[in-house]
Short mmCIF file of C-alpha atoms in Angstrom, two decimals:
data_model
loop_
_atom_site.label_atom_id
_atom_site.label_comp_id
_atom_site.label_asym_id
_atom_site.label_seq_id
_atom_site.Cartn_x
_atom_site.Cartn_y
_atom_site.Cartn_z
CA MET A 1 3.20 -1.39 11.93
CA SER A 2 5.41 -1.44 8.97
CA LEU A 3 3.50 -3.50 6.48
CA CYS A 4 2.62 -1.91 3.21
CA TYR A 5 -0.97 -2.11 2.10
CA THR A 6 -0.62 -2.61 -1.58
CA SER A 7 -4.04 -3.62 -2.58
CA ASN A 8 -4.70 -2.80 -6.17
CA PHE A 9 -6.46 -5.80 -7.66
CA ILE A 10 -8.18 -9.03 -6.79
CA SER A 11 -8.09 -12.52 -8.18
CA LEU A 12 -10.41 -15.41 -7.61
CA ASN A 13 -9.55 -18.77 -6.14
CA HIS A 14 -12.01 -21.19 -7.64
CA GLN A 15 -11.19 -24.65 -6.38
CA LYS A 16 -13.80 -26.12 -4.02
CA SER A 17 -15.45 -22.83 -3.23
CA LEU A 18 -15.57 -19.40 -4.73
CA SER A 19 -12.99 -17.19 -3.07
CA LEU A 20 -11.32 -13.89 -3.66
CA THR A 21 -7.65 -13.19 -3.17
CA PHE A 22 -7.10 -9.53 -2.39
CA SER A 23 -3.83 -7.82 -3.01
CA SER A 24 -2.86 -5.93 0.09
CA ASP A 25 0.48 -6.61 1.73
CA SER A 26 -1.24 -7.69 4.90
CA PRO A 27 -3.93 -10.23 4.24
CA ARG A 28 -6.87 -11.72 6.10
CA PHE A 29 -9.21 -14.65 5.43
CA ILE A 30 -12.88 -14.20 6.10
CA ASN A 31 -15.55 -16.69 5.11
CA LEU A 32 -18.39 -14.66 3.70
CA PHE A 33 -21.14 -16.88 4.99
CA SER A 34 -19.63 -18.08 8.27
CA VAL A 35 -17.85 -15.16 9.84
CA LYS A 36 -16.82 -15.79 13.42
CA HIS A 37 -18.49 -13.60 15.98
CA ARG A 38 -15.98 -11.23 17.49
CA LYS A 39 -16.10 -8.69 20.24
CA PRO A 40 -17.82 -5.49 19.18
CA HIS A 41 -15.54 -3.06 17.44
CA HIS A 42 -15.29 0.37 18.97
CA PRO A 43 -14.38 3.20 16.58
CA ILE A 44 -11.23 5.18 17.24
CA LYS A 45 -11.94 8.07 19.54
CA PHE A 46 -9.90 11.13 18.74
CA THR A 47 -9.41 12.27 22.32
CA ALA A 48 -7.58 15.33 23.53
CA GLU A 49 -4.60 13.07 24.10
CA ARG A 50 -4.57 12.06 20.45
CA PHE A 51 -5.04 15.60 19.24
CA LYS A 52 -2.02 16.78 21.16
CA LEU A 53 -0.21 15.64 18.02
CA VAL A 54 -1.48 18.76 16.28
CA ALA A 55 0.83 20.90 18.34
CA SER A 56 3.70 18.61 17.45
CA LEU A 57 3.23 19.35 13.77
CA THR A 58 4.15 23.00 14.20
CA PRO A 59 7.66 23.70 12.93
CA ALA A 60 10.21 22.61 15.54
CA PRO A 61 13.64 24.20 15.86
CA PRO A 62 15.59 22.37 13.14
CA ILE A 63 18.54 20.28 14.16
CA GLU A 64 20.16 21.06 10.83
CA THR A 65 20.59 24.61 9.61
CA ALA A 66 18.95 25.51 6.28
CA PRO A 67 16.23 22.80 6.13
CA SER A 68 16.36 22.31 2.36
CA SER A 69 20.15 22.36 2.00
CA TYR A 70 20.38 18.57 2.08
CA ARG A 71 19.64 18.38 -1.67
CA SER A 72 23.06 19.87 -2.40
CA LYS A 73 24.76 17.11 -0.39
CA SER A 74 26.17 13.82 -1.57
CA PRO A 75 23.83 10.88 -0.78
CA LYS A 76 26.36 9.59 1.78
CA ASP A 77 25.74 12.75 3.79
CA VAL A 78 21.92 12.56 3.60
CA ASN A 79 20.14 10.87 6.52
CA VAL A 80 16.90 9.12 5.56
CA LEU A 81 14.37 7.66 8.00
CA VAL A 82 12.21 4.88 6.52
CA VAL A 83 9.00 3.65 8.17
CA GLY A 84 7.14 0.63 6.81
CA SER A 85 10.55 -0.81 5.96
CA THR A 86 9.57 -4.48 6.19
CA GLY A 87 6.53 -4.21 3.94
CA TYR A 88 6.22 -5.43 0.36
CA ILE A 89 7.50 -2.15 -1.12
CA GLY A 90 9.37 -0.91 1.96
CA LYS A 91 12.05 -3.61 1.73
CA TYR A 92 12.83 -2.61 -1.84
CA VAL A 93 12.91 1.08 -0.94
CA VAL A 94 15.48 0.44 1.80
CA ARG A 95 17.63 -1.60 -0.59
CA GLU A 96 17.46 1.08 -3.27
CA LEU A 97 18.39 3.83 -0.80
CA VAL A 98 21.35 1.78 0.46
CA LYS A 99 22.37 1.00 -3.13
CA ARG A 100 22.47 4.73 -3.93
CA GLY A 101 24.61 5.44 -0.90
CA PHE A 102 22.20 7.18 1.50
CA ASN A 103 22.50 6.85 5.27
CA VAL A 104 19.38 4.84 6.06
CA THR A 105 17.64 4.26 9.37
CA ALA A 106 14.83 1.72 8.99
CA ILE A 107 12.09 1.43 11.61
CA ALA A 108 10.84 -2.15 11.92
CA ARG A 109 8.67 -4.29 14.17
CA GLU A 110 10.26 -7.07 16.19
CA ARG A 111 7.95 -9.51 14.37
CA SER A 112 6.97 -8.61 10.81
CA GLY A 113 5.78 -10.34 7.67
CA ILE A 114 2.62 -12.38 7.22
CA ARG A 115 1.25 -13.27 10.66
CA GLY A 116 4.52 -12.16 12.27
CA SER A 117 6.53 -14.87 10.53
CA VAL A 118 9.72 -12.77 10.23
CA ASP A 119 11.87 -12.38 13.36
CA LYS A 120 14.50 -9.77 14.22
CA ASP A 121 17.44 -11.68 12.73
CA GLN A 122 15.60 -12.19 9.44
CA THR A 123 14.67 -8.50 9.37
CA LEU A 124 18.29 -7.47 9.91
CA ASN A 125 19.26 -9.69 7.01
CA GLN A 126 16.51 -8.30 4.75
CA LEU A 127 17.56 -4.71 5.49
CA ARG A 128 21.32 -5.14 5.24
CA GLY A 129 23.18 -1.85 4.90
CA ALA A 130 20.61 0.10 6.90
CA ASN A 131 20.63 0.94 10.59
CA VAL A 132 17.60 -1.02 11.79
CA CYS A 133 15.68 0.37 14.76
CA PHE A 134 12.98 -1.88 16.25
CA SER A 135 10.08 0.23 17.45
CA ASP A 136 6.32 0.82 17.23
CA VAL A 137 5.28 3.58 14.82
CA ALA A 138 1.71 3.36 16.09
CA ASN A 139 2.92 4.64 19.47
CA LEU A 140 4.41 8.13 19.23
CA ASP A 141 6.08 7.99 22.65
CA ALA A 142 7.69 4.64 21.85
CA LEU A 143 8.85 5.85 18.44
CA GLU A 144 10.38 9.03 19.82
CA GLY A 145 12.06 7.11 22.62
CA SER A 146 13.66 4.76 20.10
CA LEU A 147 14.85 7.63 17.92
CA ASN A 148 16.17 9.53 20.94
CA SER A 149 18.33 6.55 21.80
CA LEU A 150 19.91 6.77 18.34
CA GLY A 151 20.67 10.47 18.71
CA ASN A 152 20.43 11.04 14.95
CA SER A 153 19.02 13.91 12.96
CA PHE A 154 17.28 13.26 9.64
CA ASP A 155 16.94 15.09 6.36
CA VAL A 156 14.12 13.04 4.83
CA VAL A 157 11.35 10.71 6.02
CA VAL A 158 10.09 8.04 3.60
CA SER A 159 6.83 6.37 4.64
CA CYS A 160 5.79 3.03 3.13
CA LEU A 161 3.24 2.42 5.88
CA ALA A 162 -0.20 1.08 5.06
CA SER A 163 -3.01 -0.77 6.75
CA ARG A 164 -2.38 -4.47 7.15
CA ASN A 165 -5.90 -5.51 6.21
CA GLY A 166 -7.97 -2.48 5.19
CA GLY A 167 -10.26 -2.80 8.20
CA VAL A 168 -11.86 0.34 9.60
CA LYS A 169 -9.87 0.58 12.82
CA ASP A 170 -6.57 -0.58 11.31
CA SER A 171 -6.87 1.92 8.45
CA TRP A 172 -7.03 4.89 10.79
CA LYS A 173 -4.40 3.45 13.11
CA ILE A 174 -1.82 2.92 10.36
CA ASP A 175 -2.70 4.96 7.26
CA TYR A 176 -3.36 8.04 9.36
CA GLU A 177 -2.09 7.90 12.94
CA ALA A 178 1.11 5.89 12.53
CA THR A 179 2.04 7.77 9.36
CA ARG A 180 1.43 11.03 11.19
CA ASN A 181 3.60 9.85 14.06
CA SER A 182 6.48 9.37 11.64
CA LEU A 183 6.00 12.91 10.36
CA VAL A 184 5.96 14.35 13.86
CA ALA A 185 9.03 12.39 14.96
CA GLY A 186 10.93 13.16 11.78
CA ARG A 187 10.18 16.88 11.91
CA LYS A 188 11.40 17.10 15.48
CA ARG A 189 14.70 15.67 14.31
CA GLY A 190 15.26 18.05 11.43
CA ALA A 191 13.52 16.39 8.48
CA SER A 192 12.57 18.92 5.83
CA HIS A 193 11.12 16.56 3.21
CA PHE A 194 8.53 13.76 3.48
CA VAL A 195 8.03 11.10 0.79
CA LEU A 196 4.68 9.35 1.15
CA LEU A 197 3.74 6.08 -0.53
CA SER A 198 -0.01 6.47 -1.03
CA ALA A 199 -2.26 4.78 -3.62
CA ILE A 200 -3.86 5.89 -6.87
CA CYS A 201 -7.27 4.65 -5.70
CA VAL A 202 -7.59 7.56 -3.23
CA GLN A 203 -8.76 9.62 -6.22
CA LYS A 204 -12.19 8.06 -5.71
CA PRO A 205 -12.46 7.54 -1.94
CA LEU A 206 -15.22 5.06 -1.15
CA LEU A 207 -13.29 2.99 1.39
CA GLU A 208 -12.07 3.68 4.91
CA PHE A 209 -8.36 3.25 4.20
CA GLN A 210 -8.66 5.69 1.30
CA ARG A 211 -10.24 8.31 3.55
CA ALA A 212 -7.50 7.82 6.14
CA LYS A 213 -4.77 8.22 3.50
CA LEU A 214 -6.41 11.36 2.11
CA LYS A 215 -6.69 12.95 5.54
CA PHE A 216 -2.96 12.56 6.04
CA GLU A 217 -2.21 13.78 2.51
CA ASP A 218 -4.26 16.92 3.18
CA GLU A 219 -2.40 17.64 6.42
CA LEU A 220 0.95 17.07 4.72
CA MET A 221 0.14 19.53 1.94
CA LYS A 222 -1.17 22.11 4.40
CA LEU A 223 2.02 21.87 6.44
CA ALA A 224 4.12 22.56 3.35
CA GLU A 225 1.96 25.59 2.54
CA GLU A 226 2.51 27.00 6.02
CA ASP A 227 6.23 26.24 6.25
CA GLY A 228 8.36 27.21 3.26
CA GLY A 229 11.26 25.15 4.59
CA PHE A 230 9.28 21.90 4.42
CA SER A 231 8.28 19.91 1.33
CA TYR A 232 6.68 16.61 0.32
CA SER A 233 6.33 14.13 -2.53
CA ILE A 234 3.16 12.01 -2.58
CA VAL A 235 3.53 8.87 -4.70
CA ARG A 236 0.32 7.21 -5.89
CA PRO A 237 1.15 3.92 -7.65
CA THR A 238 -1.20 1.75 -9.66
CA ALA A 239 -1.46 -2.05 -9.33
CA PHE A 240 1.50 -4.11 -8.12
CA PHE A 241 2.62 -7.28 -9.89
CA LYS A 242 2.06 -9.30 -6.74
CA SER A 243 -1.62 -8.38 -6.68
CA LEU A 244 -2.12 -9.74 -10.19
CA GLY A 245 -0.33 -13.06 -9.71
CA GLY A 246 -2.84 -14.90 -7.55
CA GLN A 247 -4.21 -17.04 -10.39
CA VAL A 248 -0.95 -18.04 -12.06
CA GLU A 249 -0.59 -21.39 -10.28
CA LEU A 250 -4.28 -22.20 -10.72
CA VAL A 251 -4.21 -21.57 -14.47
CA LYS A 252 -0.96 -23.54 -14.72
CA ASP A 253 -2.79 -26.46 -13.09
CA GLY A 254 -5.54 -26.30 -15.74
CA LYS A 255 -8.12 -24.15 -13.95
CA PRO A 256 -9.91 -21.33 -15.82
CA TYR A 257 -8.89 -17.71 -15.35
CA VAL A 258 -11.61 -16.00 -13.30
CA MET A 259 -12.76 -12.44 -13.99
CA PHE A 260 -15.76 -10.24 -13.30
CA GLY A 261 -18.18 -9.41 -16.07
CA ASP A 262 -16.56 -9.51 -19.49
CA GLY A 263 -13.10 -8.90 -18.05
CA LYS A 264 -13.07 -5.32 -19.26
CA LEU A 265 -14.64 -3.55 -16.28
CA CYS A 266 -11.29 -2.13 -15.18
CA ALA A 267 -7.67 -1.77 -16.24
CA CYS A 268 -4.29 -0.93 -14.77
CA LYS A 269 -0.67 -0.18 -15.66
CA PRO A 270 1.03 -2.51 -13.17
CA ILE A 271 4.42 -1.61 -11.75
CA SER A 272 7.06 -3.87 -10.20
CA GLU A 273 8.26 -3.41 -6.63
CA SER A 274 11.80 -2.59 -7.77
CA ASP A 275 10.66 0.01 -10.31
CA LEU A 276 8.37 1.64 -7.77
CA ALA A 277 11.14 1.67 -5.16
CA SER A 278 13.42 3.39 -7.68
CA PHE A 279 10.80 6.07 -8.34
CA ILE A 280 10.25 6.64 -4.62
CA VAL A 281 13.98 7.07 -4.04
CA ASP A 282 14.11 9.51 -6.97
CA CYS A 283 11.77 11.68 -4.88
CA VAL A 284 14.40 12.10 -2.15
CA LEU A 285 16.62 14.43 -4.17
CA SER A 286 14.71 15.34 -7.36
CA GLU A 287 13.58 18.96 -7.23
CA ASP A 288 11.00 18.38 -9.98
CA LYS A 289 9.08 16.12 -7.58
CA ILE A 290 8.85 18.61 -4.71
CA ASN A 291 5.34 19.40 -3.42
CA LYS A 292 3.63 17.24 -6.02
CA VAL A 293 1.15 14.39 -6.10
CA LEU A 294 2.73 11.81 -8.39
CA PRO A 295 0.55 9.08 -9.92
CA ILE A 296 2.77 6.39 -11.41
CA GLY A 297 2.36 3.15 -13.32
CA GLY A 298 4.63 0.69 -15.02
CA PRO A 299 5.71 0.58 -18.67
CA GLY A 300 3.47 -0.37 -21.56
CA LYS A 301 -0.27 -0.17 -22.19
CA ALA A 302 -3.00 -0.48 -19.61
CA LEU A 303 -4.19 -4.07 -19.19
CA THR A 304 -7.68 -5.35 -18.43
CA PRO A 305 -8.18 -8.62 -16.50
CA LEU A 306 -9.09 -10.23 -19.84
CA GLU A 307 -5.75 -9.16 -21.35
CA GLN A 308 -3.87 -10.31 -18.26
CA GLY A 309 -5.44 -13.75 -18.63
CA GLU A 310 -4.59 -13.88 -22.31
CA ILE A 311 -0.93 -13.14 -21.50
CA LEU A 312 -0.88 -15.98 -19.01
CA PHE A 313 -2.42 -18.51 -21.40
CA ARG A 314 -0.03 -17.44 -24.16
CA LEU A 315 2.97 -18.02 -21.89
CA LEU A 316 1.60 -21.47 -21.01
CA GLY A 317 0.85 -22.31 -24.62
CA LYS A 318 -2.73 -23.15 -23.68
CA GLU A 319 -6.08 -22.31 -25.20
CA PRO A 320 -7.65 -19.46 -23.15
CA LYS A 321 -10.32 -20.66 -20.73
CA PHE A 322 -12.19 -18.02 -18.73
CA LEU A 323 -14.78 -18.11 -15.97
CA LYS A 324 -16.89 -14.95 -16.02
CA VAL A 325 -18.47 -14.01 -12.68
CA PRO A 326 -21.34 -11.49 -12.55
CA ILE A 327 -20.37 -8.39 -10.57
CA GLY A 328 -23.80 -8.62 -8.96
CA ILE A 329 -22.48 -11.40 -6.73
CA MET A 330 -20.31 -8.83 -5.01
CA ASP A 331 -23.22 -6.43 -4.65
CA PHE A 332 -25.34 -9.15 -3.05
CA ALA A 333 -22.57 -10.06 -0.60
CA ILE A 334 -22.09 -6.43 0.41
CA ALA A 335 -25.84 -5.94 0.92
CA VAL A 336 -25.96 -9.00 3.19
CA LEU A 337 -22.97 -7.83 5.23
CA ASP A 338 -24.30 -4.28 5.53
CA PHE A 339 -27.54 -5.70 6.92
CA LEU A 340 -25.78 -8.04 9.34
CA VAL A 341 -23.45 -5.35 10.67
CA LYS A 342 -26.48 -3.47 12.02
CA VAL A 343 -27.21 -6.47 14.22
CA PHE A 344 -23.63 -7.61 14.81
CA PRO A 345 -21.31 -4.57 14.91
CA SER A 346 -18.32 -6.92 15.12
CA LEU A 347 -18.87 -7.64 11.41
CA GLU A 348 -17.91 -4.06 10.49
CA ASP A 349 -14.56 -5.11 9.06
CA ALA A 350 -16.09 -8.01 7.13
CA ALA A 351 -18.46 -5.53 5.47
CA GLU A 352 -15.54 -3.26 4.67
CA PHE A 353 -13.58 -6.12 3.10
CA GLY A 354 -16.54 -6.84 0.87
CA LYS A 355 -16.57 -3.25 -0.31
CA ILE A 356 -12.83 -3.39 -0.95
CA GLY A 357 -13.28 -6.47 -3.12
CA ARG A 358 -16.09 -4.80 -5.06
CA TYR A 359 -14.02 -1.66 -5.56
CA TYR A 360 -11.08 -3.46 -7.12
CA ALA A 361 -13.34 -5.63 -9.24
CA ALA A 362 -14.75 -2.62 -11.06
CA GLU A 363 -12.52 0.44 -10.62
CA SER A 364 -9.47 1.02 -12.80
CA MET A 365 -6.11 1.75 -11.23
CA LEU A 366 -5.42 4.63 -13.60
CA LEU A 367 -5.40 8.40 -13.37
CA LEU A 368 -8.91 9.79 -12.97
CA ASP A 369 -9.16 12.67 -15.42
CA PRO A 370 -10.84 15.58 -13.54
CA GLU A 371 -12.04 17.09 -16.81
CA THR A 372 -13.90 14.01 -18.05
CA GLY A 373 -14.45 12.09 -14.82
CA GLU A 374 -13.12 9.01 -16.62
CA TYR A 375 -10.02 6.91 -16.03
CA SER A 376 -7.29 7.70 -18.53
CA ALA A 377 -4.56 5.25 -19.48
CA GLU A 378 -2.93 7.90 -21.66
CA LYS A 379 -2.63 10.37 -18.78
CA THR A 380 -1.28 7.79 -16.31
CA PRO A 381 2.52 8.25 -16.25
CA SER A 382 4.74 5.23 -16.86
CA TYR A 383 8.06 4.42 -15.22
CA GLY A 384 10.54 1.56 -15.21
CA ASN A 385 11.29 -1.42 -17.40
CA ASP A 386 9.73 -4.49 -15.77
CA THR A 387 6.61 -5.87 -17.46
CA LEU A 388 3.76 -8.02 -16.16
CA GLU A 389 4.48 -10.63 -18.82
CA GLU A 390 8.03 -11.00 -17.50
CA PHE A 391 6.65 -11.32 -13.97
CA PHE A 392 4.18 -14.02 -15.02
CA ALA A 393 6.98 -15.92 -16.78
CA THR A 394 9.11 -15.78 -13.63
CA VAL A 395 6.27 -17.01 -11.43
CA LEU A 396 5.56 -19.88 -13.84
CA ARG A 397 9.19 -20.96 -13.51
CA GLU A 398 9.83 -20.23 -9.84
CA GLY A 399 6.46 -19.94 -8.12
CA MET A 400 5.19 -17.09 -5.92
CA ALA A 401 7.94 -17.32 -3.31
CA GLY A 402 8.35 -13.87 -1.77
CA GLN A 403 5.06 -12.76 -3.32
CA GLU A 404 2.70 -14.55 -0.95
CA LEU A 405 -0.74 -13.03 -0.42
CA GLY A 406 -1.33 -14.92 2.83
CA GLU A 407 -4.06 -13.27 4.89
CA GLN A 408 -5.15 -11.22 1.92
CA THR A 409 -7.65 -13.86 0.95
CA ILE A 410 -10.87 -12.13 1.94
CA PHE A 411 -13.76 -14.37 0.96
#
């Protein structure tokens, strides 16, 4: 359960039928008007067995003395446990940690990638320099058994876990339970700092995966309040380049650039995977990032979908050609799905995917100013050097290899 859910924007595929490409790292295709009937979905039941994890969160006898002393060590003497290591951002985080000389243990699934397309040998190659441990973070007993076999202690846990599709059940299983498992297992083995890759959209939680992420964030912060020897860094990035590249090939082939409304409903300060990985790794040792929620975007001004399209046409040397889709189409689709789910509970995830699409069509991936209640580009911190224009230019030359959205096509 190591795939990173990096959904920050959507793009429309407008060939033979209207379709949306959603930018998570673990995609799914659902036909809006012909969804296959599936077995009824049963919500997660938080049984006494599940809540036994609460006791596990109480401070365990540290394997290392002086829990926070690791920050005075050289990186080569700092042991870092990474979960979600095969996801879109996770791979880059592992590489950056290895590059900086940390001792890295990466938890990975035996089959990862889109639809399990990456096997163990490919994973070992992707995570060269790290000690790769194949396990199941969604199963606490399995995770602890795997870590026990290693016999290592850890100073820091870095979580890049996120739901593979944003569905109701998967959100709670990964964004909350699996992430919590990594905290429990890491704490038992001496970890005194937890770096969490979250998402800036949790500021306005209307979706199930956002609620799951926030629940874990709250527990993480409470734990740090109760235990002075434990700390956290919560990283909330804006849009990823990958999530904005879905229309590059279509526009290159002469299709119009599709956007909702006038193309100015939302904006973002997109950040590259390598820049974000660098910022996350900064959080391992930087004392100025201890016990903080850290919204972060890429360099430059905030960009609306209209401006993103204009950049693409400029790079192609073509006259801009836009297709403007009324946002009401999304509202209608959601209303239909909400009605159908009352009759067919198995459509619960389809309804949720519709809401996810609507959210990213209209909500900015920028800091939400608590004083004004408005999104603020000026107050959204910037980091790194990579720009969206450079990314578009690379994709135009080389294609989207390594940036595939796969199952993220929702409609």
